[in-house]
Short mmCIF file of C-alpha atoms in Angstrom, two decimals:
data_model
loop_
_atom_site.label_atom_id
_atom_site.label_comp_id
_atom_site.label_asym_id
_atom_site.label_seq_id
_atom_site.Cartn_x
_atom_site.Cartn_y
_atom_site.Cartn_z
CA UNK A 1 119.55 168.50 162.36
CA UNK A 2 115.90 168.67 163.41
CA UNK A 3 113.39 166.88 161.21
CA UNK A 4 110.31 169.08 160.70
CA UNK A 5 108.54 167.19 157.89
CA UNK A 6 108.28 163.43 157.29
CA UNK A 7 106.07 162.14 154.46
CA UNK A 8 105.89 158.72 152.80
CA UNK A 9 106.69 159.02 149.09
CA UNK A 10 107.29 156.28 146.47
CA UNK A 11 108.29 153.76 149.10
CA UNK A 12 110.71 156.17 150.75
CA UNK A 13 110.46 159.35 152.80
CA UNK A 14 110.36 163.01 151.85
CA UNK A 15 111.78 164.84 154.85
CA UNK A 16 112.61 168.45 155.59
CA UNK A 17 115.27 169.29 158.15
CA UNK A 18 116.13 172.50 159.97
CA UNK A 19 119.66 173.15 161.20
CA UNK A 20 121.89 175.96 162.40
CA UNK A 21 124.43 176.95 159.76
CA UNK A 22 127.80 178.34 160.87
CA UNK A 23 128.59 179.20 157.25
CA UNK A 24 125.49 181.37 156.88
CA UNK A 25 125.00 182.47 160.49
CA UNK A 26 121.34 181.56 160.48
CA UNK A 27 118.93 178.65 160.60
CA UNK A 28 118.42 176.81 157.31
CA UNK A 29 115.95 174.29 155.92
CA UNK A 30 116.78 171.51 153.48
CA UNK A 31 114.64 168.91 151.75
CA UNK A 32 115.97 165.33 151.86
CA UNK A 33 114.35 162.48 149.95
CA UNK A 34 115.37 159.06 151.25
CA UNK A 35 114.68 156.36 148.62
CA UNK A 36 113.49 152.96 149.84
CA UNK A 37 117.01 151.54 149.38
CA UNK A 38 118.24 153.88 152.15
CA UNK A 39 116.49 151.70 154.71
CA UNK A 40 119.04 148.96 153.99
CA UNK A 41 122.24 150.74 152.97
CA UNK A 42 123.87 154.09 152.33
CA UNK A 43 123.05 155.59 148.95
CA UNK A 44 124.64 158.23 146.67
CA UNK A 45 123.32 161.78 146.66
CA UNK A 46 122.05 164.15 143.99
CA UNK A 47 122.16 167.76 145.21
CA UNK A 48 119.59 170.09 143.65
CA UNK A 49 119.96 173.89 143.63
CA UNK A 50 116.82 175.91 142.97
CA UNK A 51 116.35 179.28 141.32
CA UNK A 52 115.35 182.82 142.17
CA UNK A 53 112.50 183.24 144.68
CA UNK A 54 112.57 179.52 145.57
CA UNK A 55 112.92 177.76 148.90
CA UNK A 56 113.61 174.07 149.56
CA UNK A 57 109.93 173.41 148.84
CA UNK A 58 109.76 174.18 145.11
CA UNK A 59 111.75 171.21 143.88
CA UNK A 60 110.36 168.65 146.32
CA UNK A 61 106.73 169.59 145.59
CA UNK A 62 106.81 170.40 141.86
CA UNK A 63 109.51 168.40 140.05
CA UNK A 64 108.25 164.87 140.71
CA UNK A 65 111.83 163.66 141.07
CA UNK A 66 111.16 161.30 143.98
CA UNK A 67 109.67 158.66 141.67
CA UNK A 68 112.91 158.41 139.70
CA UNK A 69 115.14 158.67 142.76
CA UNK A 70 113.28 155.70 144.25
CA UNK A 71 113.77 153.74 141.04
CA UNK A 72 117.52 154.38 140.96
CA UNK A 73 118.28 154.39 144.67
CA UNK A 74 119.49 157.99 144.84
CA UNK A 75 119.02 160.42 147.72
CA UNK A 76 117.84 163.92 146.76
CA UNK A 77 119.04 166.91 148.77
CA UNK A 78 117.46 170.30 148.03
CA UNK A 79 118.62 173.23 150.19
CA UNK A 80 117.08 176.68 150.40
CA UNK A 81 118.45 179.26 147.97
CA UNK A 82 119.72 181.85 150.45
CA UNK A 83 120.17 182.58 154.14
CA UNK A 84 116.95 183.39 156.02
CA UNK A 85 115.91 185.19 159.18
CA UNK A 86 115.10 188.61 160.58
CA UNK A 87 118.78 189.51 160.95
CA UNK A 88 119.69 188.58 157.37
CA UNK A 89 120.03 191.54 154.96
CA UNK A 90 117.46 191.77 152.17
CA UNK A 91 116.82 193.97 149.14
CA UNK A 92 113.94 195.18 147.01
CA UNK A 93 113.13 192.99 144.03
CA UNK A 94 113.05 189.26 143.52
CA UNK A 95 116.58 188.97 142.11
CA UNK A 96 118.62 190.07 145.12
CA UNK A 97 118.67 189.27 148.82
CA UNK A 98 116.56 186.53 150.37
CA UNK A 99 115.74 183.89 147.80
CA UNK A 100 118.59 185.08 145.58
CA UNK A 101 121.86 183.92 147.11
CA UNK A 102 123.41 183.15 143.69
CA UNK A 103 125.63 180.48 145.29
CA UNK A 104 128.52 182.88 145.86
CA UNK A 105 130.47 183.82 148.99
CA UNK A 106 129.78 187.52 149.41
CA UNK A 107 132.71 189.78 150.21
CA UNK A 108 130.86 193.09 150.66
CA UNK A 109 129.11 194.30 153.77
CA UNK A 110 126.44 193.80 154.96
CA UNK A 111 126.11 190.64 152.83
CA UNK A 112 129.36 188.89 153.74
CA UNK A 113 128.23 187.82 157.22
CA UNK A 114 125.40 185.63 155.86
CA UNK A 115 125.53 185.26 152.07
CA UNK A 116 128.06 182.44 151.74
CA UNK A 117 126.01 179.94 149.79
CA UNK A 118 129.03 178.60 147.90
CA UNK A 119 130.71 177.46 151.11
CA UNK A 120 127.41 176.14 152.42
CA UNK A 121 126.67 173.98 149.36
CA UNK A 122 130.22 172.75 148.74
CA UNK A 123 131.36 172.09 152.30
CA UNK A 124 128.87 172.44 155.13
CA UNK A 125 125.80 170.76 153.64
CA UNK A 126 127.51 167.57 152.34
CA UNK A 127 129.26 167.15 155.69
CA UNK A 128 125.91 167.37 157.48
CA UNK A 129 124.15 165.00 155.10
CA UNK A 130 126.93 162.41 155.22
CA UNK A 131 127.05 162.59 159.03
CA UNK A 132 123.30 162.40 159.71
CA UNK A 133 121.79 160.53 156.75
CA UNK A 134 122.52 157.14 155.10
CA UNK A 135 124.55 158.86 152.38
CA UNK A 136 127.75 157.81 150.67
CA UNK A 137 130.36 160.33 149.56
CA UNK A 138 129.36 159.83 145.90
CA UNK A 139 127.76 163.11 144.84
CA UNK A 140 126.12 164.61 141.76
CA UNK A 141 124.74 168.12 141.36
CA UNK A 142 122.00 169.74 139.30
CA UNK A 143 119.77 172.80 139.40
CA UNK A 144 117.43 175.21 137.65
CA UNK A 145 118.03 178.80 136.47
CA UNK A 146 120.07 180.50 139.23
CA UNK A 147 120.50 177.01 140.63
CA UNK A 148 121.63 175.75 137.24
CA UNK A 149 124.32 178.42 137.37
CA UNK A 150 125.23 177.21 140.84
CA UNK A 151 125.38 173.55 139.87
CA UNK A 152 127.58 174.02 136.80
CA UNK A 153 129.85 176.56 138.49
CA UNK A 154 130.32 174.47 141.62
CA UNK A 155 131.02 171.33 139.60
CA UNK A 156 133.61 173.08 137.46
CA UNK A 157 135.36 174.48 140.55
CA UNK A 158 135.23 171.14 142.40
CA UNK A 159 135.32 168.32 139.84
CA UNK A 160 136.83 165.95 142.39
CA UNK A 161 133.74 166.27 144.61
CA UNK A 162 131.08 165.39 142.01
CA UNK A 163 130.58 162.45 139.66
CA UNK A 164 128.28 164.38 137.31
CA UNK A 165 126.62 167.76 136.75
CA UNK A 166 123.55 168.96 134.88
CA UNK A 167 121.26 171.95 134.68
CA UNK A 168 117.90 173.21 133.48
CA UNK A 169 117.80 176.73 132.01
CA UNK A 170 121.07 177.81 133.67
CA UNK A 171 122.48 181.32 133.80
CA UNK A 172 125.75 180.30 132.15
CA UNK A 173 127.46 183.70 132.00
CA UNK A 174 126.22 185.65 135.04
CA UNK A 175 128.99 188.23 134.75
CA UNK A 176 127.55 189.25 131.37
CA UNK A 177 123.77 189.37 131.98
CA UNK A 178 121.53 191.64 134.12
CA UNK A 179 120.62 189.13 136.82
CA UNK A 180 124.24 188.26 137.47
CA UNK A 181 125.59 191.79 137.14
CA UNK A 182 123.16 193.05 139.79
CA UNK A 183 123.93 190.19 142.18
CA UNK A 184 127.70 190.10 141.66
CA UNK A 185 128.18 193.85 141.96
CA UNK A 186 126.17 193.82 145.20
CA UNK A 187 127.70 190.72 146.81
CA UNK A 188 131.23 190.85 145.37
CA UNK A 189 131.89 194.50 144.49
CA UNK A 190 132.81 196.15 141.21
CA UNK A 191 135.92 194.14 140.32
CA UNK A 192 134.74 192.08 137.35
CA UNK A 193 137.83 189.90 137.57
CA UNK A 194 136.54 188.61 140.91
CA UNK A 195 133.24 187.72 139.27
CA UNK A 196 134.92 185.22 136.95
CA UNK A 197 135.35 182.75 139.82
CA UNK A 198 131.56 182.26 139.73
CA UNK A 199 130.97 182.36 135.97
CA UNK A 200 130.55 179.01 134.18
CA UNK A 201 131.77 180.25 130.80
CA UNK A 202 134.90 181.74 132.36
CA UNK A 203 135.55 178.64 134.48
CA UNK A 204 135.27 176.41 131.44
CA UNK A 205 138.23 178.22 129.88
CA UNK A 206 140.46 177.27 132.81
CA UNK A 207 139.11 173.77 133.50
CA UNK A 208 141.80 171.11 133.83
CA UNK A 209 139.34 168.21 134.23
CA UNK A 210 136.56 167.60 131.74
CA UNK A 211 133.50 166.66 133.78
CA UNK A 212 130.69 166.29 131.20
CA UNK A 213 127.84 168.78 131.53
CA UNK A 214 124.21 168.07 130.50
CA UNK A 215 121.96 171.08 129.91
CA UNK A 216 118.28 171.19 128.99
CA UNK A 217 116.89 174.51 127.78
CA UNK A 218 113.39 175.35 126.58
CA UNK A 219 113.28 177.35 123.35
CA UNK A 220 110.15 179.21 124.55
CA UNK A 221 111.85 180.34 127.78
CA UNK A 222 111.00 183.99 128.39
CA UNK A 223 114.50 184.60 129.81
CA UNK A 224 116.45 182.78 127.12
CA UNK A 225 117.93 185.66 125.14
CA UNK A 226 118.45 188.25 127.87
CA UNK A 227 119.47 186.27 130.95
CA UNK A 228 120.42 182.68 130.08
CA UNK A 229 122.24 182.62 126.72
CA UNK A 230 123.32 178.94 126.72
CA UNK A 231 124.87 179.36 123.28
CA UNK A 232 127.70 181.30 124.95
CA UNK A 233 128.67 178.18 126.86
CA UNK A 234 128.21 175.82 123.92
CA UNK A 235 130.42 177.94 121.64
CA UNK A 236 133.18 178.04 124.26
CA UNK A 237 132.87 174.31 124.92
CA UNK A 238 133.04 173.45 121.23
CA UNK A 239 136.13 175.62 120.79
CA UNK A 240 137.84 173.94 123.77
CA UNK A 241 136.68 170.42 123.04
CA UNK A 242 134.88 170.34 126.40
CA UNK A 243 132.00 167.81 126.66
CA UNK A 244 128.83 169.90 126.97
CA UNK A 245 125.49 168.49 125.79
CA UNK A 246 122.97 171.29 125.18
CA UNK A 247 119.46 170.06 124.38
CA UNK A 248 117.07 172.73 123.14
CA UNK A 249 113.56 171.53 123.94
CA UNK A 250 110.85 172.90 121.61
CA UNK A 251 107.93 174.69 123.24
CA UNK A 252 109.12 174.58 126.84
CA UNK A 253 109.36 177.67 129.04
CA UNK A 254 111.17 178.47 132.31
CA UNK A 255 108.71 176.80 134.66
CA UNK A 256 108.72 173.62 136.72
CA UNK A 257 106.49 172.07 134.06
CA UNK A 258 109.69 172.00 132.03
CA UNK A 259 111.76 170.58 134.87
CA UNK A 260 109.16 167.90 135.60
CA UNK A 261 109.11 166.86 131.94
CA UNK A 262 112.82 165.92 131.86
CA UNK A 263 113.84 165.37 135.48
CA UNK A 264 113.57 161.60 135.05
CA UNK A 265 116.24 161.68 132.36
CA UNK A 266 118.50 163.78 134.56
CA UNK A 267 118.12 161.49 137.57
CA UNK A 268 118.95 158.49 135.35
CA UNK A 269 121.97 160.35 133.95
CA UNK A 270 123.30 161.05 137.42
CA UNK A 271 122.47 157.58 138.72
CA UNK A 272 124.59 156.03 135.98
CA UNK A 273 127.53 158.28 136.87
CA UNK A 274 127.10 157.62 140.59
CA UNK A 275 127.19 153.87 140.01
CA UNK A 276 130.33 154.06 137.86
#
């Protein structure tokens, strides 16, 4: 990994690395915050997945999470949201193509050569971080919007790899809403049964381990009713006895102002799980 940014922040370092990704067949950038404790010992890692149109920069510049990560001794790792480069396929619109990887492994051409964000986040990225950074193998995962979908879905599919999972404004049922239907039909094809492997509500039905999920959702979110629909997940969780905490936050919208308002609570939540 090549370090391309290095900035002092809350006693630690906010870095950005560039690396070649075999999973995605392109060069990728990832933000890594090293808390001050990392100078003395290896620390646990909170992976953050961002939403549509984002890069690795949105979370590290807007959420203000470094302050809390420094307090709790947690590394923050924030990858880009899709493959990048001139040879990577793209599409018109903000909700498909570059910046909209949806954390799936595409099976349709021309997307399948590069759009394998699931494999990248679950396998390749942690291996890189744990090999090149002072990171332990204790992991937590969180994200916002499309990244909230990614965090919950990945945690449900890999409960042995993560100590905790949370999300802000997640797309909980992507196979049932316009954003997800457009992405899944493009990346995965028309077989809706195949989509269920990347749908949090569907995965909850088959979960054999009950990793608690924490979700914050603004009640003034402009995408709440059409794209996000967290009540779908809460109803399924209540019926199954699955531990999902859904906190509806009055007045908050879909922006990083919302994320910044509650990110400290999420970092503390994950830090407690990572210490357990």
